[in-house]
């Protein structure tokens, strides 16, 4: 893994930083307070290719490595983790459609998803199956040239505001091998969206339950083959864990920058806060955690790009490390701000709220430990 970024990668970073500062930063607090799903911002992101960073070029995506995608997502998350996180979900769903979709599906959805004109949600979690995704109960029954879906999904980001759903449903028996993946237009008859969840954070992206009642879709909307759905879902989640970890790193960097500036400006006892050694040590620890998390995330992304057999373990380790350490960085930055860190006039309380959920999503951090332990103990992986 190269530690120095190429000129092209640095250009991506600058483009993402300019977009984040110009389009996200001025509105992030407003979107959070008023729970606005910023479709216009997503469309502008699409114009820059940020809605299809690693989607195949054949459908209009940039086809970038996951490593490069982390550079873009981190810059956005530094000012707005919530909006950046939804963009990562859209990118994941778009990549799945572009990689395993039929020609019919790719022709119908590919270009518009890559351009940000249409948006996608990822539907795996159910009321009775969160971390135990292989136990999902939503069904898809073959009926001639169609599939008929019945069941429900929970905690769907963008649910009710997006245009297409990537849905995991059971076409066979129990367990992972009975699951298939489908592309479902979000306005298909029989789909019902529940009440928008009132959340602690991630307020710029709506979250709703979705119910499927006799939802009929063409058989051409199957992703890959029957029985491959769980495998595809897990491939998506390997990248999704890197994405969420990257959003934590970006948020922590934003919080660290705010704390460092505040320590230089704020004076107590006739001295800048930056003169107090205890706070100097705290700032040093925060930066150490950010750099360690960033390097772990980029290593995992490089492993995924190289199709390393241990990539899943690296993605899990990166997600566990970065989301834990970087949430603490955000808390420390808020503490440095004292009472001001509790006010919505400053970004710290929003960064804390938005990063808390990262420890839960894409599998809880306890599940990340299980994944790594299984590869070490059951599969004999020699991870160094």
Short mmCIF file of C-alpha atoms in Angstrom, two decimals:
data_model
loop_
_atom_site.label_atom_id
_atom_site.label_comp_id
_atom_site.label_asym_id
_atom_site.label_seq_id
_atom_site.Cartn_x
_atom_site.Cartn_y
_atom_site.Cartn_z
CA UNK A 1 0.00 0.00 0.00
CA UNK A 2 1.41 3.37 -1.02
CA UNK A 3 1.35 5.90 1.82
CA UNK A 4 1.81 8.94 -0.41
CA UNK A 5 -1.12 9.96 -2.59
CA UNK A 6 -0.64 10.36 -6.33
CA UNK A 7 -1.37 13.63 -8.10
CA UNK A 8 -4.65 12.18 -9.34
CA UNK A 9 -5.67 11.10 -5.84
CA UNK A 10 -4.78 14.50 -4.43
CA UNK A 11 -6.98 16.06 -7.11
CA UNK A 12 -9.89 13.88 -5.97
CA UNK A 13 -9.27 14.97 -2.39
CA UNK A 14 -9.31 18.64 -3.36
CA UNK A 15 -12.45 18.25 -5.45
CA UNK A 16 -14.20 16.50 -2.56
CA UNK A 17 -13.01 19.14 -0.09
CA UNK A 18 -14.27 21.95 -2.33
CA UNK A 19 -17.64 20.23 -2.69
CA UNK A 20 -17.89 19.60 1.04
CA UNK A 21 -17.04 23.17 1.95
CA UNK A 22 -19.17 24.72 -0.78
CA UNK A 23 -22.27 22.49 -0.76
CA UNK A 24 -22.40 20.59 2.54
CA UNK A 25 -20.86 22.78 5.24
CA UNK A 26 -23.17 25.80 4.80
CA UNK A 27 -26.30 23.61 5.06
CA UNK A 28 -25.30 20.70 7.31
CA UNK A 29 -26.68 22.18 10.54
CA UNK A 30 -29.93 23.21 8.83
CA UNK A 31 -30.44 19.78 7.28
CA UNK A 32 -29.79 18.18 10.66
CA UNK A 33 -32.17 20.43 12.61
CA UNK A 34 -35.00 20.27 10.09
CA UNK A 35 -34.41 16.66 8.95
CA UNK A 36 -33.97 17.62 5.30
CA UNK A 37 -33.05 14.93 2.76
CA UNK A 38 -30.90 17.07 0.41
CA UNK A 39 -31.64 15.69 -3.05
CA UNK A 40 -30.21 18.78 -4.74
CA UNK A 41 -26.88 18.21 -3.01
CA UNK A 42 -26.88 14.55 -4.06
CA UNK A 43 -27.54 15.61 -7.66
CA UNK A 44 -24.59 18.02 -7.52
CA UNK A 45 -22.47 15.22 -6.08
CA UNK A 46 -23.53 13.10 -9.04
CA UNK A 47 -22.31 15.75 -11.47
CA UNK A 48 -18.83 15.30 -9.98
CA UNK A 49 -19.00 11.51 -10.11
CA UNK A 50 -19.39 11.16 -6.34
CA UNK A 51 -22.55 9.04 -6.66
CA UNK A 52 -20.74 6.28 -8.54
CA UNK A 53 -17.13 6.34 -7.37
CA UNK A 54 -16.50 2.60 -7.69
CA UNK A 55 -19.47 1.63 -9.86
CA UNK A 56 -18.51 -0.01 -13.19
CA UNK A 57 -17.68 2.33 -16.03
CA UNK A 58 -20.09 0.46 -18.31
CA UNK A 59 -23.05 2.01 -16.47
CA UNK A 60 -21.46 5.45 -16.18
CA UNK A 61 -19.48 4.99 -12.96
CA UNK A 62 -15.91 6.09 -12.35
CA UNK A 63 -14.70 2.57 -11.59
CA UNK A 64 -12.26 3.80 -8.95
CA UNK A 65 -10.54 1.56 -6.40
CA UNK A 66 -12.09 1.48 -2.93
CA UNK A 67 -8.93 3.14 -1.65
CA UNK A 68 -9.65 6.23 -3.76
CA UNK A 69 -13.29 6.27 -2.69
CA UNK A 70 -12.22 6.55 0.96
CA UNK A 71 -10.39 9.76 0.15
CA UNK A 72 -13.57 11.36 -1.18
CA UNK A 73 -15.89 10.15 1.58
CA UNK A 74 -13.52 11.29 4.32
CA UNK A 75 -13.51 14.87 3.07
CA UNK A 76 -17.31 15.01 2.98
CA UNK A 77 -17.69 13.42 6.42
CA UNK A 78 -15.40 16.03 7.95
CA UNK A 79 -18.24 18.53 7.67
CA UNK A 80 -21.37 16.34 7.37
CA UNK A 81 -21.10 12.65 8.34
CA UNK A 82 -24.83 12.08 7.88
CA UNK A 83 -25.03 13.20 4.26
CA UNK A 84 -21.68 11.59 3.45
CA UNK A 85 -22.87 8.29 4.93
CA UNK A 86 -25.95 8.23 2.73
CA UNK A 87 -23.75 8.84 -0.31
CA UNK A 88 -21.72 5.79 0.68
CA UNK A 89 -24.90 3.68 0.88
CA UNK A 90 -26.03 4.92 -2.54
CA UNK A 91 -22.59 4.14 -3.96
CA UNK A 92 -22.74 0.60 -2.56
CA UNK A 93 -26.20 -0.08 -4.00
CA UNK A 94 -25.23 1.42 -7.36
CA UNK A 95 -22.10 -0.74 -7.47
CA UNK A 96 -24.16 -3.87 -6.76
CA UNK A 97 -26.62 -3.04 -9.54
CA UNK A 98 -23.82 -2.28 -11.98
CA UNK A 99 -21.88 -5.43 -11.09
CA UNK A 100 -24.61 -8.08 -10.87
CA UNK A 101 -27.65 -6.52 -12.53
CA UNK A 102 -29.12 -7.83 -15.77
CA UNK A 103 -28.67 -5.81 -18.95
CA UNK A 104 -32.29 -4.67 -18.58
CA UNK A 105 -31.76 -3.39 -15.04
CA UNK A 106 -28.45 -1.71 -15.85
CA UNK A 107 -29.96 0.02 -18.85
CA UNK A 108 -32.95 1.20 -16.83
CA UNK A 109 -31.14 2.42 -13.73
CA UNK A 110 -27.39 2.60 -14.27
CA UNK A 111 -26.90 6.01 -15.82
CA UNK A 112 -29.42 7.85 -13.65
CA UNK A 113 -28.04 6.33 -10.43
CA UNK A 114 -24.48 7.24 -11.39
CA UNK A 115 -25.56 10.80 -12.17
CA UNK A 116 -27.36 11.21 -8.86
CA UNK A 117 -30.63 11.86 -10.69
CA UNK A 118 -32.03 8.71 -9.05
CA UNK A 119 -31.07 7.41 -5.62
CA UNK A 120 -30.88 3.91 -4.15
CA UNK A 121 -31.45 2.28 -0.76
CA UNK A 122 -30.03 -0.99 0.56
CA UNK A 123 -32.62 -3.26 2.21
CA UNK A 124 -31.16 -6.07 4.30
CA UNK A 125 -32.10 -5.45 7.95
CA UNK A 126 -35.46 -6.70 9.23
CA UNK A 127 -37.31 -6.27 12.54
CA UNK A 128 -36.28 -9.79 13.58
CA UNK A 129 -32.88 -10.04 11.88
CA UNK A 130 -30.28 -7.37 12.42
CA UNK A 131 -26.80 -8.77 12.94
CA UNK A 132 -28.16 -12.25 12.15
CA UNK A 133 -28.87 -11.33 8.55
CA UNK A 134 -28.99 -14.94 7.36
CA UNK A 135 -32.25 -15.42 9.29
CA UNK A 136 -34.18 -12.82 7.27
CA UNK A 137 -37.83 -13.70 6.62
CA UNK A 138 -38.85 -11.58 3.62
CA UNK A 139 -39.73 -13.95 0.76
CA UNK A 140 -39.58 -13.79 -3.01
CA UNK A 141 -41.69 -16.43 -4.76
CA UNK A 142 -41.16 -17.17 -8.45
CA UNK A 143 -44.37 -16.78 -10.45
CA UNK A 144 -43.78 -17.27 -14.16
CA UNK A 145 -41.68 -14.37 -15.45
CA UNK A 146 -41.98 -12.52 -12.15
CA UNK A 147 -41.09 -12.68 -8.48
CA UNK A 148 -43.59 -11.78 -5.77
CA UNK A 149 -42.13 -10.26 -2.60
CA UNK A 150 -43.69 -10.32 0.86
CA UNK A 151 -42.18 -9.21 4.16
CA UNK A 152 -40.74 -6.17 5.87
CA UNK A 153 -37.47 -4.32 6.30
CA UNK A 154 -36.32 -2.01 9.09
CA UNK A 155 -33.97 0.96 9.49
CA UNK A 156 -33.73 1.61 5.74
CA UNK A 157 -31.68 4.72 4.99
CA UNK A 158 -33.43 6.91 2.44
CA UNK A 159 -36.58 4.78 2.65
CA UNK A 160 -39.48 6.73 1.18
CA UNK A 161 -37.17 9.26 -0.48
CA UNK A 162 -35.18 7.08 -2.86
CA UNK A 163 -36.10 5.69 -6.26
CA UNK A 164 -34.88 2.10 -6.23
CA UNK A 165 -34.33 -0.56 -3.56
CA UNK A 166 -31.75 -3.34 -3.45
CA UNK A 167 -33.68 -5.98 -1.49
CA UNK A 168 -32.52 -9.27 0.04
CA UNK A 169 -35.29 -11.87 0.15
CA UNK A 170 -35.61 -15.60 0.69
CA UNK A 171 -36.17 -17.69 -2.45
CA UNK A 172 -35.11 -21.02 -0.93
CA UNK A 173 -34.72 -22.79 2.37
CA UNK A 174 -33.36 -21.59 5.68
CA UNK A 175 -29.96 -20.01 6.09
CA UNK A 176 -27.70 -17.96 3.88
CA UNK A 177 -28.00 -20.18 0.79
CA UNK A 178 -31.72 -19.51 0.50
CA UNK A 179 -31.33 -15.75 0.04
CA UNK A 180 -31.41 -13.86 -3.26
CA UNK A 181 -30.99 -10.17 -4.13
CA UNK A 182 -33.38 -8.06 -6.19
CA UNK A 183 -33.70 -4.58 -7.67
CA UNK A 184 -37.12 -3.17 -6.82
CA UNK A 185 -38.43 0.19 -8.07
CA UNK A 186 -39.38 2.12 -4.95
CA UNK A 187 -42.86 3.02 -6.24
CA UNK A 188 -43.90 -0.55 -7.12
CA UNK A 189 -47.49 -1.30 -6.05
CA UNK A 190 -47.62 -3.15 -2.74
CA UNK A 191 -44.75 -1.24 -1.12
CA UNK A 192 -45.66 0.71 2.01
CA UNK A 193 -43.35 3.07 3.89
CA UNK A 194 -43.72 3.43 7.63
CA UNK A 195 -43.26 6.45 9.86
CA UNK A 196 -39.95 8.26 9.54
CA UNK A 197 -37.84 7.30 12.55
CA UNK A 198 -36.94 10.06 14.99
CA UNK A 199 -33.22 9.56 15.49
CA UNK A 200 -30.41 10.87 17.67
CA UNK A 201 -28.33 11.66 14.58
CA UNK A 202 -28.08 11.04 10.84
CA UNK A 203 -30.99 13.45 10.41
CA UNK A 204 -30.20 14.49 6.83
CA UNK A 205 -31.13 10.99 5.71
CA UNK A 206 -34.59 9.64 6.35
CA UNK A 207 -34.92 6.21 7.97
CA UNK A 208 -38.12 4.20 7.62
CA UNK A 209 -39.44 0.64 7.80
CA UNK A 210 -40.69 -0.80 4.51
CA UNK A 211 -43.42 -3.40 4.02
CA UNK A 212 -43.77 -5.55 0.89
CA UNK A 213 -47.21 -7.04 0.20
CA UNK A 214 -47.55 -9.03 -3.00
CA UNK A 215 -44.95 -6.82 -4.67
CA UNK A 216 -44.51 -8.12 -8.21
CA UNK A 217 -41.27 -7.48 -10.12
CA UNK A 218 -39.87 -8.97 -13.37
CA UNK A 219 -37.53 -11.92 -13.01
CA UNK A 220 -34.89 -9.85 -14.81
CA UNK A 221 -34.61 -7.79 -11.60
CA UNK A 222 -32.75 -10.61 -9.87
CA UNK A 223 -29.14 -9.69 -9.05
CA UNK A 224 -26.78 -12.52 -9.97
CA UNK A 225 -28.42 -15.91 -9.54
CA UNK A 226 -30.89 -17.35 -7.07
CA UNK A 227 -29.21 -18.24 -3.80
CA UNK A 228 -26.36 -15.75 -4.26
CA UNK A 229 -28.05 -12.91 -2.38
CA UNK A 230 -26.35 -13.38 0.98
CA UNK A 231 -22.94 -13.64 -0.68
CA UNK A 232 -23.61 -10.43 -2.62
CA UNK A 233 -24.88 -8.72 0.52
CA UNK A 234 -21.71 -9.61 2.41
CA UNK A 235 -19.55 -8.38 -0.47
CA UNK A 236 -21.46 -5.13 -0.29
CA UNK A 237 -20.99 -4.94 3.47
CA UNK A 238 -17.21 -5.43 3.24
CA UNK A 239 -17.09 -2.17 1.32
CA UNK A 240 -19.85 -0.70 3.47
CA UNK A 241 -17.77 -1.24 6.60
CA UNK A 242 -14.86 0.60 5.02
CA UNK A 243 -17.24 3.40 4.04
CA UNK A 244 -18.67 3.80 7.54
CA UNK A 245 -15.19 3.66 9.05
CA UNK A 246 -14.07 6.35 6.61
CA UNK A 247 -16.98 8.56 7.65
CA UNK A 248 -15.84 8.18 11.26
CA UNK A 249 -12.31 9.20 10.32
CA UNK A 250 -13.61 12.23 8.44
CA UNK A 251 -15.84 13.32 11.31
CA UNK A 252 -12.99 12.90 13.78
CA UNK A 253 -10.73 15.00 11.59
CA UNK A 254 -13.36 17.73 11.47
CA UNK A 255 -13.75 17.58 15.26
CA UNK A 256 -9.99 17.63 15.80
CA UNK A 257 -9.57 20.65 13.51
CA UNK A 258 -12.29 22.51 15.41
CA UNK A 259 -10.71 21.66 18.77
CA UNK A 260 -7.24 22.70 17.67
CA UNK A 261 -8.52 26.05 16.40
CA UNK A 262 -10.57 26.59 19.56
CA UNK A 263 -7.54 25.90 21.77
CA UNK A 264 -5.61 28.61 19.94
CA UNK A 265 -8.40 31.18 20.20
CA UNK A 266 -9.90 30.52 23.64
CA UNK A 267 -8.14 32.09 26.65
CA UNK A 268 -8.50 31.11 30.29
CA UNK A 269 -6.42 32.30 33.24
CA UNK A 270 -4.84 34.86 30.85
CA UNK A 271 -3.42 32.09 28.64
CA UNK A 272 -4.58 30.32 25.46
CA UNK A 273 -5.91 26.82 26.08
CA UNK A 274 -3.14 25.61 23.78
CA UNK A 275 -0.61 26.49 26.51
CA UNK A 276 -2.01 23.90 28.93
CA UNK A 277 -0.02 20.68 28.75
CA UNK A 278 -2.96 18.43 29.67
CA UNK A 279 -4.85 19.69 26.61
CA UNK A 280 -1.74 19.42 24.45
CA UNK A 281 -1.48 15.75 25.40
CA UNK A 282 -5.19 15.26 24.69
CA UNK A 283 -4.82 16.80 21.24
CA UNK A 284 -1.80 14.58 20.53
CA UNK A 285 -3.77 11.48 21.50
CA UNK A 286 -6.69 12.54 19.31
CA UNK A 287 -4.44 12.99 16.29
CA UNK A 288 -2.75 9.63 16.95
CA UNK A 289 -6.14 7.90 16.98
CA UNK A 290 -7.16 9.59 13.73
CA UNK A 291 -3.97 8.67 11.88
CA UNK A 292 -4.06 5.09 13.16
CA UNK A 293 -7.69 4.74 12.11
CA UNK A 294 -7.06 6.29 8.70
CA UNK A 295 -4.16 3.95 7.98
CA UNK A 296 -6.17 0.90 9.08
CA UNK A 297 -9.07 1.91 6.84
CA UNK A 298 -6.82 2.49 3.85
CA UNK A 299 -5.07 -0.84 4.44
CA UNK A 300 -8.44 -2.61 4.48
CA UNK A 301 -9.48 -0.80 1.31
CA UNK A 302 -6.24 -1.85 -0.39
CA UNK A 303 -6.85 -5.47 0.68
CA UNK A 304 -10.36 -5.29 -0.79
CA UNK A 305 -9.05 -3.81 -4.04
CA UNK A 306 -6.53 -6.65 -4.30
CA UNK A 307 -9.21 -9.30 -3.58
CA UNK A 308 -7.07 -10.47 -0.67
CA UNK A 309 -8.55 -13.65 0.89
CA UNK A 310 -8.43 -11.96 4.30
CA UNK A 311 -10.07 -8.73 3.15
CA UNK A 312 -13.25 -9.40 5.13
CA UNK A 313 -11.28 -9.59 8.38
CA UNK A 314 -9.39 -6.41 7.56
CA UNK A 315 -12.64 -4.59 6.76
CA UNK A 316 -14.10 -5.73 10.08
CA UNK A 317 -10.99 -4.68 12.00
CA UNK A 318 -10.96 -1.29 10.31
CA UNK A 319 -14.62 -0.72 11.06
CA UNK A 320 -14.21 -1.70 14.72
CA UNK A 321 -11.07 0.36 15.29
CA UNK A 322 -12.05 3.51 13.42
CA UNK A 323 -15.62 3.81 14.67
CA UNK A 324 -14.58 3.32 18.31
CA UNK A 325 -11.50 5.55 18.31
CA UNK A 326 -12.99 8.29 16.17
CA UNK A 327 -16.20 8.52 18.21
CA UNK A 328 -13.99 9.10 21.24
CA UNK A 329 -12.08 11.79 19.34
CA UNK A 330 -15.37 13.58 18.69
CA UNK A 331 -16.27 13.33 22.38
CA UNK A 332 -12.85 14.68 23.39
CA UNK A 333 -13.18 17.59 20.97
CA UNK A 334 -16.58 18.40 22.43
CA UNK A 335 -15.11 18.31 25.94
CA UNK A 336 -12.33 20.70 24.95
CA UNK A 337 -15.00 23.18 23.86
CA UNK A 338 -16.55 23.07 27.33
CA UNK A 339 -20.10 24.43 27.43
CA UNK A 340 -19.82 25.67 23.86
CA UNK A 341 -19.45 22.09 22.67
CA UNK A 342 -22.97 21.44 23.86
CA UNK A 343 -24.45 24.22 21.72
CA UNK A 344 -25.78 23.74 18.22
CA UNK A 345 -23.93 26.90 17.18
CA UNK A 346 -20.86 24.66 17.04
CA UNK A 347 -20.56 21.44 15.00
CA UNK A 348 -19.26 19.24 17.83
CA UNK A 349 -22.57 18.01 19.22
CA UNK A 350 -23.71 17.06 15.71
CA UNK A 351 -20.48 15.21 14.98
CA UNK A 352 -20.88 13.28 18.24
CA UNK A 353 -24.48 12.34 17.45
CA UNK A 354 -23.72 11.34 13.87
CA UNK A 355 -20.70 9.17 14.68
CA UNK A 356 -22.36 7.26 17.52
CA UNK A 357 -24.42 5.25 15.07
CA UNK A 358 -21.31 4.15 13.16
CA UNK A 359 -20.48 1.73 15.98
CA UNK A 360 -23.80 -0.02 15.37
CA UNK A 361 -24.25 -0.02 11.59
CA UNK A 362 -22.97 -2.56 9.05
CA UNK A 363 -22.87 -5.04 11.93
CA UNK A 364 -22.22 -3.97 15.51
CA UNK A 365 -18.61 -3.77 16.64
CA UNK A 366 -19.20 -6.94 18.67
CA UNK A 367 -20.02 -8.69 15.37
CA UNK A 368 -16.79 -7.26 13.89
CA UNK A 369 -14.89 -9.03 16.66
CA UNK A 370 -16.73 -12.27 15.89
CA UNK A 371 -15.78 -12.02 12.19
CA UNK A 372 -12.11 -11.52 12.98
CA UNK A 373 -12.04 -14.23 15.66
CA UNK A 374 -13.70 -16.71 13.30
CA UNK A 375 -11.06 -16.15 10.63
CA UNK A 376 -8.26 -16.48 13.18
CA UNK A 377 -9.53 -19.50 15.09
CA UNK A 378 -11.83 -21.42 12.75
CA UNK A 379 -10.19 -20.71 9.41
CA UNK A 380 -6.60 -20.49 10.61
CA UNK A 381 -5.96 -17.11 8.99
CA UNK A 382 -2.43 -15.83 9.58
CA UNK A 383 -3.16 -12.12 9.84
CA UNK A 384 -0.16 -9.90 10.55
#
